[in-house]
């Protein structure tokens, strides 16, 4: 009977009040405190940034202060930051490196030879208020716009190259990167890390230009019919 009396005594007024207070304290520690920290703190992981927004739109600084220029968006880097509950919302931006492939392009050099060129580029957003403003507010499709800039630089370099053969892939890739990296950052708000150009496949135009070049330069006569035959065969197979 002593055990039953002990259990029954727990439901007394004073004991019940103590039990409720203890349970409430435990629930507060386990549930309420983490929820408050979640409201008052925001943690940005490595490889991402956060832009402060209002009604879904990034906040733009109206005045220059603390090293930030007017017109920049409010950016948080990796780490834990204090925020005002409800009033401050943040849109996370992935700042890791990404790769985009460009469609294969047929480009004609200064010597009249046609080349089939494949290219891709690696890029990532730049975590500054000015660059992320361009990235978030001024560009609708960043990879499409960057691809147009890289493709234009590649076309101009190939078109102005007087050599019959294209330069080495590594040399042409470095030249394209140098030619358009600053333009890409200004126009898209991203850092162009590398441009990778691969291949110079034979195309119909390539074979025809080979045959014409052989005729114009007086190449071995026996080699010319073979070039024309290859060109005609390529056109028929296409």
mmCIF file of C-alpha atoms in Angstrom:
data_model
loop_
_atom_site.group_PDB
_atom_site.id
_atom_site.type_symbol
_atom_site.label_atom_id
_atom_site.label_comp_id
_atom_site.label_asym_id
_atom_site.label_seq_id
_atom_site.Cartn_x
_atom_site.Cartn_y
_atom_site.Cartn_z
ATOM 1 C CA UNK A 1 0.000 0.000 0.000
ATOM 2 C CA UNK A 2 2.932 2.321 0.528
ATOM 3 C CA UNK A 3 3.704 2.362 -3.217
ATOM 4 C CA UNK A 4 0.090 3.210 -4.123
ATOM 5 C CA UNK A 5 -0.015 5.919 -1.500
ATOM 6 C CA UNK A 6 3.209 7.378 -2.832
ATOM 7 C CA UNK A 7 1.871 7.479 -6.410
ATOM 8 C CA UNK A 8 -1.430 8.924 -5.203
ATOM 9 C CA UNK A 9 0.337 11.595 -3.208
ATOM 10 C CA UNK A 10 1.998 12.839 -6.359
ATOM 11 C CA UNK A 11 -1.373 14.072 -7.609
ATOM 12 C CA UNK A 12 -1.768 16.351 -4.648
ATOM 13 C CA UNK A 13 -2.028 20.056 -5.316
ATOM 14 C CA UNK A 14 1.485 21.017 -4.223
ATOM 15 C CA UNK A 15 3.173 18.043 -5.867
ATOM 16 C CA UNK A 16 1.204 18.527 -9.102
ATOM 17 C CA UNK A 17 2.225 22.168 -9.236
ATOM 18 C CA UNK A 18 5.870 21.212 -8.798
ATOM 19 C CA UNK A 19 5.558 18.550 -11.509
ATOM 20 C CA UNK A 20 3.975 21.005 -13.927
ATOM 21 C CA UNK A 21 6.669 23.593 -13.247
ATOM 22 C CA UNK A 22 9.421 21.033 -13.776
ATOM 23 C CA UNK A 23 7.842 19.788 -17.018
ATOM 24 C CA UNK A 24 7.322 23.326 -18.240
ATOM 25 C CA UNK A 25 10.957 24.177 -17.544
ATOM 26 C CA UNK A 26 12.118 21.104 -19.450
ATOM 27 C CA UNK A 27 9.890 21.900 -22.449
ATOM 28 C CA UNK A 28 11.109 25.504 -22.409
ATOM 29 C CA UNK A 29 14.717 24.413 -22.534
ATOM 30 C CA UNK A 30 14.105 21.792 -25.232
ATOM 31 C CA UNK A 31 11.655 23.644 -27.489
ATOM 32 C CA UNK A 32 11.275 27.339 -26.770
ATOM 33 C CA UNK A 33 14.942 28.280 -26.420
ATOM 34 C CA UNK A 34 16.026 26.658 -29.752
ATOM 35 C CA UNK A 35 13.045 28.312 -31.472
ATOM 36 C CA UNK A 36 14.102 31.723 -30.147
ATOM 37 C CA UNK A 37 17.673 31.145 -31.301
ATOM 38 C CA UNK A 38 16.335 30.209 -34.730
ATOM 39 C CA UNK A 39 14.445 33.500 -34.887
ATOM 40 C CA UNK A 40 17.333 35.631 -33.621
ATOM 41 C CA UNK A 41 20.239 33.922 -35.409
ATOM 42 C CA UNK A 42 20.902 32.856 -39.012
ATOM 43 C CA UNK A 43 23.719 30.496 -39.975
ATOM 44 C CA UNK A 44 25.250 30.683 -43.437
ATOM 45 C CA UNK A 45 27.143 27.548 -44.432
ATOM 46 C CA UNK A 46 30.385 27.412 -46.395
ATOM 47 C CA UNK A 47 29.817 27.663 -50.113
ATOM 48 C CA UNK A 48 26.855 30.017 -49.851
ATOM 49 C CA UNK A 49 25.969 33.625 -49.109
ATOM 50 C CA UNK A 50 22.724 35.294 -48.066
ATOM 51 C CA UNK A 51 21.073 38.438 -49.380
ATOM 52 C CA UNK A 52 18.734 40.367 -47.101
ATOM 53 C CA UNK A 53 15.322 40.776 -48.698
ATOM 54 C CA UNK A 54 12.026 42.532 -48.093
ATOM 55 C CA UNK A 55 8.889 41.115 -49.698
ATOM 56 C CA UNK A 56 11.099 38.819 -51.744
ATOM 57 C CA UNK A 57 13.213 41.629 -53.197
ATOM 58 C CA UNK A 58 16.869 42.168 -52.193
ATOM 59 C CA UNK A 59 17.487 45.244 -50.075
ATOM 60 C CA UNK A 60 19.654 47.869 -51.788
ATOM 61 C CA UNK A 61 21.762 50.262 -49.707
ATOM 62 C CA UNK A 62 20.724 53.879 -50.096
ATOM 63 C CA UNK A 63 23.790 55.376 -48.454
ATOM 64 C CA UNK A 64 27.503 54.514 -48.387
ATOM 65 C CA UNK A 65 28.816 53.429 -44.992
ATOM 66 C CA UNK A 66 31.232 50.988 -43.369
ATOM 67 C CA UNK A 67 33.010 50.267 -46.614
ATOM 68 C CA UNK A 68 29.794 49.565 -48.538
ATOM 69 C CA UNK A 69 28.724 51.681 -51.483
ATOM 70 C CA UNK A 70 25.253 52.993 -52.149
ATOM 71 C CA UNK A 71 23.435 50.707 -54.553
ATOM 72 C CA UNK A 72 24.966 47.475 -53.211
ATOM 73 C CA UNK A 73 22.748 44.744 -51.791
ATOM 74 C CA UNK A 74 23.063 43.680 -48.143
ATOM 75 C CA UNK A 75 25.081 40.448 -48.075
ATOM 76 C CA UNK A 76 25.952 38.003 -45.296
ATOM 77 C CA UNK A 77 28.960 35.712 -45.648
ATOM 78 C CA UNK A 78 29.466 32.250 -44.087
ATOM 79 C CA UNK A 79 29.028 32.181 -40.307
ATOM 80 C CA UNK A 80 26.368 32.892 -37.678
ATOM 81 C CA UNK A 81 24.739 36.319 -37.691
ATOM 82 C CA UNK A 82 22.217 38.041 -35.434
ATOM 83 C CA UNK A 83 18.978 39.108 -37.130
ATOM 84 C CA UNK A 84 15.785 40.862 -36.169
ATOM 85 C CA UNK A 85 12.842 38.447 -36.005
ATOM 86 C CA UNK A 86 10.277 38.759 -38.793
ATOM 87 C CA UNK A 87 11.763 42.024 -40.091
ATOM 88 C CA UNK A 88 14.819 40.453 -41.740
ATOM 89 C CA UNK A 89 14.559 37.654 -44.317
ATOM 90 C CA UNK A 90 17.455 36.208 -46.270
ATOM 91 C CA UNK A 91 17.710 34.565 -49.664
ATOM 92 C CA UNK A 92 20.536 32.057 -49.831
ATOM 93 C CA UNK A 93 22.841 32.097 -52.859
ATOM 94 C CA UNK A 94 24.967 29.086 -53.825
ATOM 95 C CA UNK A 95 28.509 30.374 -54.391
ATOM 96 C CA UNK A 96 30.142 27.071 -55.337
ATOM 97 C CA UNK A 97 31.828 26.515 -58.709
ATOM 98 C CA UNK A 98 29.593 25.424 -61.584
ATOM 99 C CA UNK A 99 30.346 24.334 -65.123
ATOM 100 C CA UNK A 100 28.351 25.179 -68.248
ATOM 101 C CA UNK A 101 28.780 23.649 -71.702
ATOM 102 C CA UNK A 102 28.434 25.705 -74.857
ATOM 103 C CA UNK A 103 26.945 24.190 -78.002
ATOM 104 C CA UNK A 104 29.477 23.091 -80.613
ATOM 105 C CA UNK A 105 30.156 25.905 -83.064
ATOM 106 C CA UNK A 106 31.531 25.983 -86.606
ATOM 107 C CA UNK A 107 34.029 28.843 -86.741
ATOM 108 C CA UNK A 108 35.989 30.090 -89.750
ATOM 109 C CA UNK A 109 39.547 31.318 -89.295
ATOM 110 C CA UNK A 110 41.296 34.113 -91.156
ATOM 111 C CA UNK A 111 42.840 31.543 -93.507
ATOM 112 C CA UNK A 112 39.378 30.412 -94.611
ATOM 113 C CA UNK A 113 39.442 27.056 -92.843
ATOM 114 C CA UNK A 114 36.365 26.015 -90.892
ATOM 115 C CA UNK A 115 36.657 24.403 -87.449
ATOM 116 C CA UNK A 116 34.176 22.635 -85.196
ATOM 117 C CA UNK A 117 34.936 23.915 -81.687
ATOM 118 C CA UNK A 118 33.549 22.620 -78.381
ATOM 119 C CA UNK A 119 33.849 24.818 -75.288
ATOM 120 C CA UNK A 120 32.753 24.983 -71.654
ATOM 121 C CA UNK A 121 33.405 27.415 -68.824
ATOM 122 C CA UNK A 122 33.612 27.236 -65.026
ATOM 123 C CA UNK A 123 32.156 30.082 -62.964
ATOM 124 C CA UNK A 124 30.871 31.108 -59.550
ATOM 125 C CA UNK A 125 29.040 34.130 -58.092
ATOM 126 C CA UNK A 126 31.216 36.819 -56.516
ATOM 127 C CA UNK A 127 30.246 37.531 -52.896
ATOM 128 C CA UNK A 128 30.173 41.324 -52.922
ATOM 129 C CA UNK A 129 27.219 43.658 -52.700
ATOM 130 C CA UNK A 130 27.809 45.137 -56.163
ATOM 131 C CA UNK A 131 28.331 41.809 -57.959
ATOM 132 C CA UNK A 132 25.407 40.049 -56.265
ATOM 133 C CA UNK A 133 23.173 42.971 -57.170
ATOM 134 C CA UNK A 134 23.973 42.348 -60.846
ATOM 135 C CA UNK A 135 23.625 38.586 -60.359
ATOM 136 C CA UNK A 136 20.272 38.807 -58.579
ATOM 137 C CA UNK A 137 18.603 41.911 -60.026
ATOM 138 C CA UNK A 138 20.000 42.669 -63.459
ATOM 139 C CA UNK A 139 20.483 39.280 -65.133
ATOM 140 C CA UNK A 140 17.579 37.013 -66.045
ATOM 141 C CA UNK A 141 19.622 33.990 -67.200
ATOM 142 C CA UNK A 142 23.261 34.291 -66.144
ATOM 143 C CA UNK A 143 24.576 31.216 -68.007
ATOM 144 C CA UNK A 144 22.957 32.282 -71.271
ATOM 145 C CA UNK A 145 24.397 35.789 -71.025
ATOM 146 C CA UNK A 146 27.835 34.497 -70.055
ATOM 147 C CA UNK A 147 27.744 31.954 -72.874
ATOM 148 C CA UNK A 148 27.069 34.718 -75.374
ATOM 149 C CA UNK A 149 30.054 36.733 -74.124
ATOM 150 C CA UNK A 150 32.422 33.740 -74.099
ATOM 151 C CA UNK A 151 31.192 32.597 -77.521
ATOM 152 C CA UNK A 152 31.717 36.061 -79.004
ATOM 153 C CA UNK A 153 35.279 36.247 -77.651
ATOM 154 C CA UNK A 154 36.043 32.773 -79.007
ATOM 155 C CA UNK A 155 34.642 33.662 -82.436
ATOM 156 C CA UNK A 156 36.679 36.881 -82.653
ATOM 157 C CA UNK A 157 39.911 35.132 -81.670
ATOM 158 C CA UNK A 158 39.448 32.344 -84.227
ATOM 159 C CA UNK A 159 38.381 34.780 -86.950
ATOM 160 C CA UNK A 160 41.448 36.988 -86.427
ATOM 161 C CA UNK A 161 43.965 34.119 -86.251
ATOM 162 C CA UNK A 162 45.907 33.993 -89.547
ATOM 163 C CA UNK A 163 47.190 30.451 -89.009
ATOM 164 C CA UNK A 164 45.664 27.527 -90.866
ATOM 165 C CA UNK A 165 45.382 25.367 -87.751
ATOM 166 C CA UNK A 166 43.894 26.481 -84.462
ATOM 167 C CA UNK A 167 46.273 27.159 -81.548
ATOM 168 C CA UNK A 168 46.658 24.517 -78.860
ATOM 169 C CA UNK A 169 43.511 24.043 -76.779
ATOM 170 C CA UNK A 170 45.248 25.311 -73.630
ATOM 171 C CA UNK A 171 46.542 28.444 -75.370
ATOM 172 C CA UNK A 172 43.197 29.253 -76.982
ATOM 173 C CA UNK A 173 41.373 28.621 -73.687
ATOM 174 C CA UNK A 174 43.685 31.024 -71.839
ATOM 175 C CA UNK A 175 43.287 33.656 -74.553
ATOM 176 C CA UNK A 176 39.475 33.481 -74.387
ATOM 177 C CA UNK A 177 39.539 33.722 -70.575
ATOM 178 C CA UNK A 178 41.776 36.793 -70.698
ATOM 179 C CA UNK A 179 39.649 38.422 -73.389
ATOM 180 C CA UNK A 180 36.297 38.221 -71.617
ATOM 181 C CA UNK A 181 36.778 37.654 -67.847
ATOM 182 C CA UNK A 182 36.362 41.326 -66.886
ATOM 183 C CA UNK A 183 33.419 41.779 -69.230
ATOM 184 C CA UNK A 184 31.673 38.741 -67.741
ATOM 185 C CA UNK A 185 32.068 40.044 -64.186
ATOM 186 C CA UNK A 186 30.785 43.510 -65.093
ATOM 187 C CA UNK A 187 27.830 42.190 -67.108
ATOM 188 C CA UNK A 188 26.847 39.141 -65.020
ATOM 189 C CA UNK A 189 28.312 39.594 -61.530
ATOM 190 C CA UNK A 190 30.193 36.283 -61.643
ATOM 191 C CA UNK A 191 33.840 35.211 -61.691
ATOM 192 C CA UNK A 192 34.889 33.343 -64.826
ATOM 193 C CA UNK A 193 37.380 30.806 -63.488
ATOM 194 C CA UNK A 194 38.363 28.931 -66.629
ATOM 195 C CA UNK A 195 37.415 28.290 -70.229
ATOM 196 C CA UNK A 196 37.986 24.787 -71.589
ATOM 197 C CA UNK A 197 38.100 24.370 -75.378
ATOM 198 C CA UNK A 198 38.333 20.880 -76.822
ATOM 199 C CA UNK A 199 38.688 19.421 -80.265
ATOM 200 C CA UNK A 200 38.898 20.522 -83.855
ATOM 201 C CA UNK A 201 36.761 17.978 -85.672
ATOM 202 C CA UNK A 202 36.543 17.709 -89.463
ATOM 203 C CA UNK A 203 33.473 19.340 -90.937
ATOM 204 C CA UNK A 204 32.128 19.670 -94.442
ATOM 205 C CA UNK A 205 33.463 23.205 -94.649
ATOM 206 C CA UNK A 206 36.819 22.047 -93.337
ATOM 207 C CA UNK A 207 37.161 19.400 -96.049
ATOM 208 C CA UNK A 208 36.079 21.781 -98.789
ATOM 209 C CA UNK A 209 38.490 24.473 -97.602
ATOM 210 C CA UNK A 210 41.274 21.863 -97.571
ATOM 211 C CA UNK A 211 40.550 20.942 -101.169
ATOM 212 C CA UNK A 212 40.340 24.591 -102.265
ATOM 213 C CA UNK A 213 43.523 25.446 -100.398
ATOM 214 C CA UNK A 214 45.264 22.513 -102.058
ATOM 215 C CA UNK A 215 44.188 23.764 -105.477
ATOM 216 C CA UNK A 216 45.247 27.360 -104.804
ATOM 217 C CA UNK A 217 48.655 26.554 -103.364
ATOM 218 C CA UNK A 218 49.606 23.935 -105.947
ATOM 219 C CA UNK A 219 49.687 21.004 -103.589
ATOM 220 C CA UNK A 220 50.532 17.583 -104.944
ATOM 221 C CA UNK A 221 48.035 16.938 -107.774
ATOM 222 C CA UNK A 222 47.395 13.405 -106.652
ATOM 223 C CA UNK A 223 46.306 14.646 -103.229
ATOM 224 C CA UNK A 224 43.654 17.033 -104.555
ATOM 225 C CA UNK A 225 41.179 14.438 -105.888
ATOM 226 C CA UNK A 226 41.386 12.590 -102.592
ATOM 227 C CA UNK A 227 40.505 15.787 -100.716
ATOM 228 C CA UNK A 228 37.594 16.481 -103.022
ATOM 229 C CA UNK A 229 36.468 12.880 -102.747
ATOM 230 C CA UNK A 230 36.505 13.159 -98.976
ATOM 231 C CA UNK A 231 34.564 16.402 -99.118
ATOM 232 C CA UNK A 232 31.929 14.974 -101.460
ATOM 233 C CA UNK A 233 31.609 11.838 -99.335
ATOM 234 C CA UNK A 234 31.143 13.930 -96.192
ATOM 235 C CA UNK A 235 28.438 16.036 -97.884
ATOM 236 C CA UNK A 236 26.609 12.945 -99.092
ATOM 237 C CA UNK A 237 26.734 11.292 -95.674
ATOM 238 C CA UNK A 238 25.355 14.458 -94.061
#
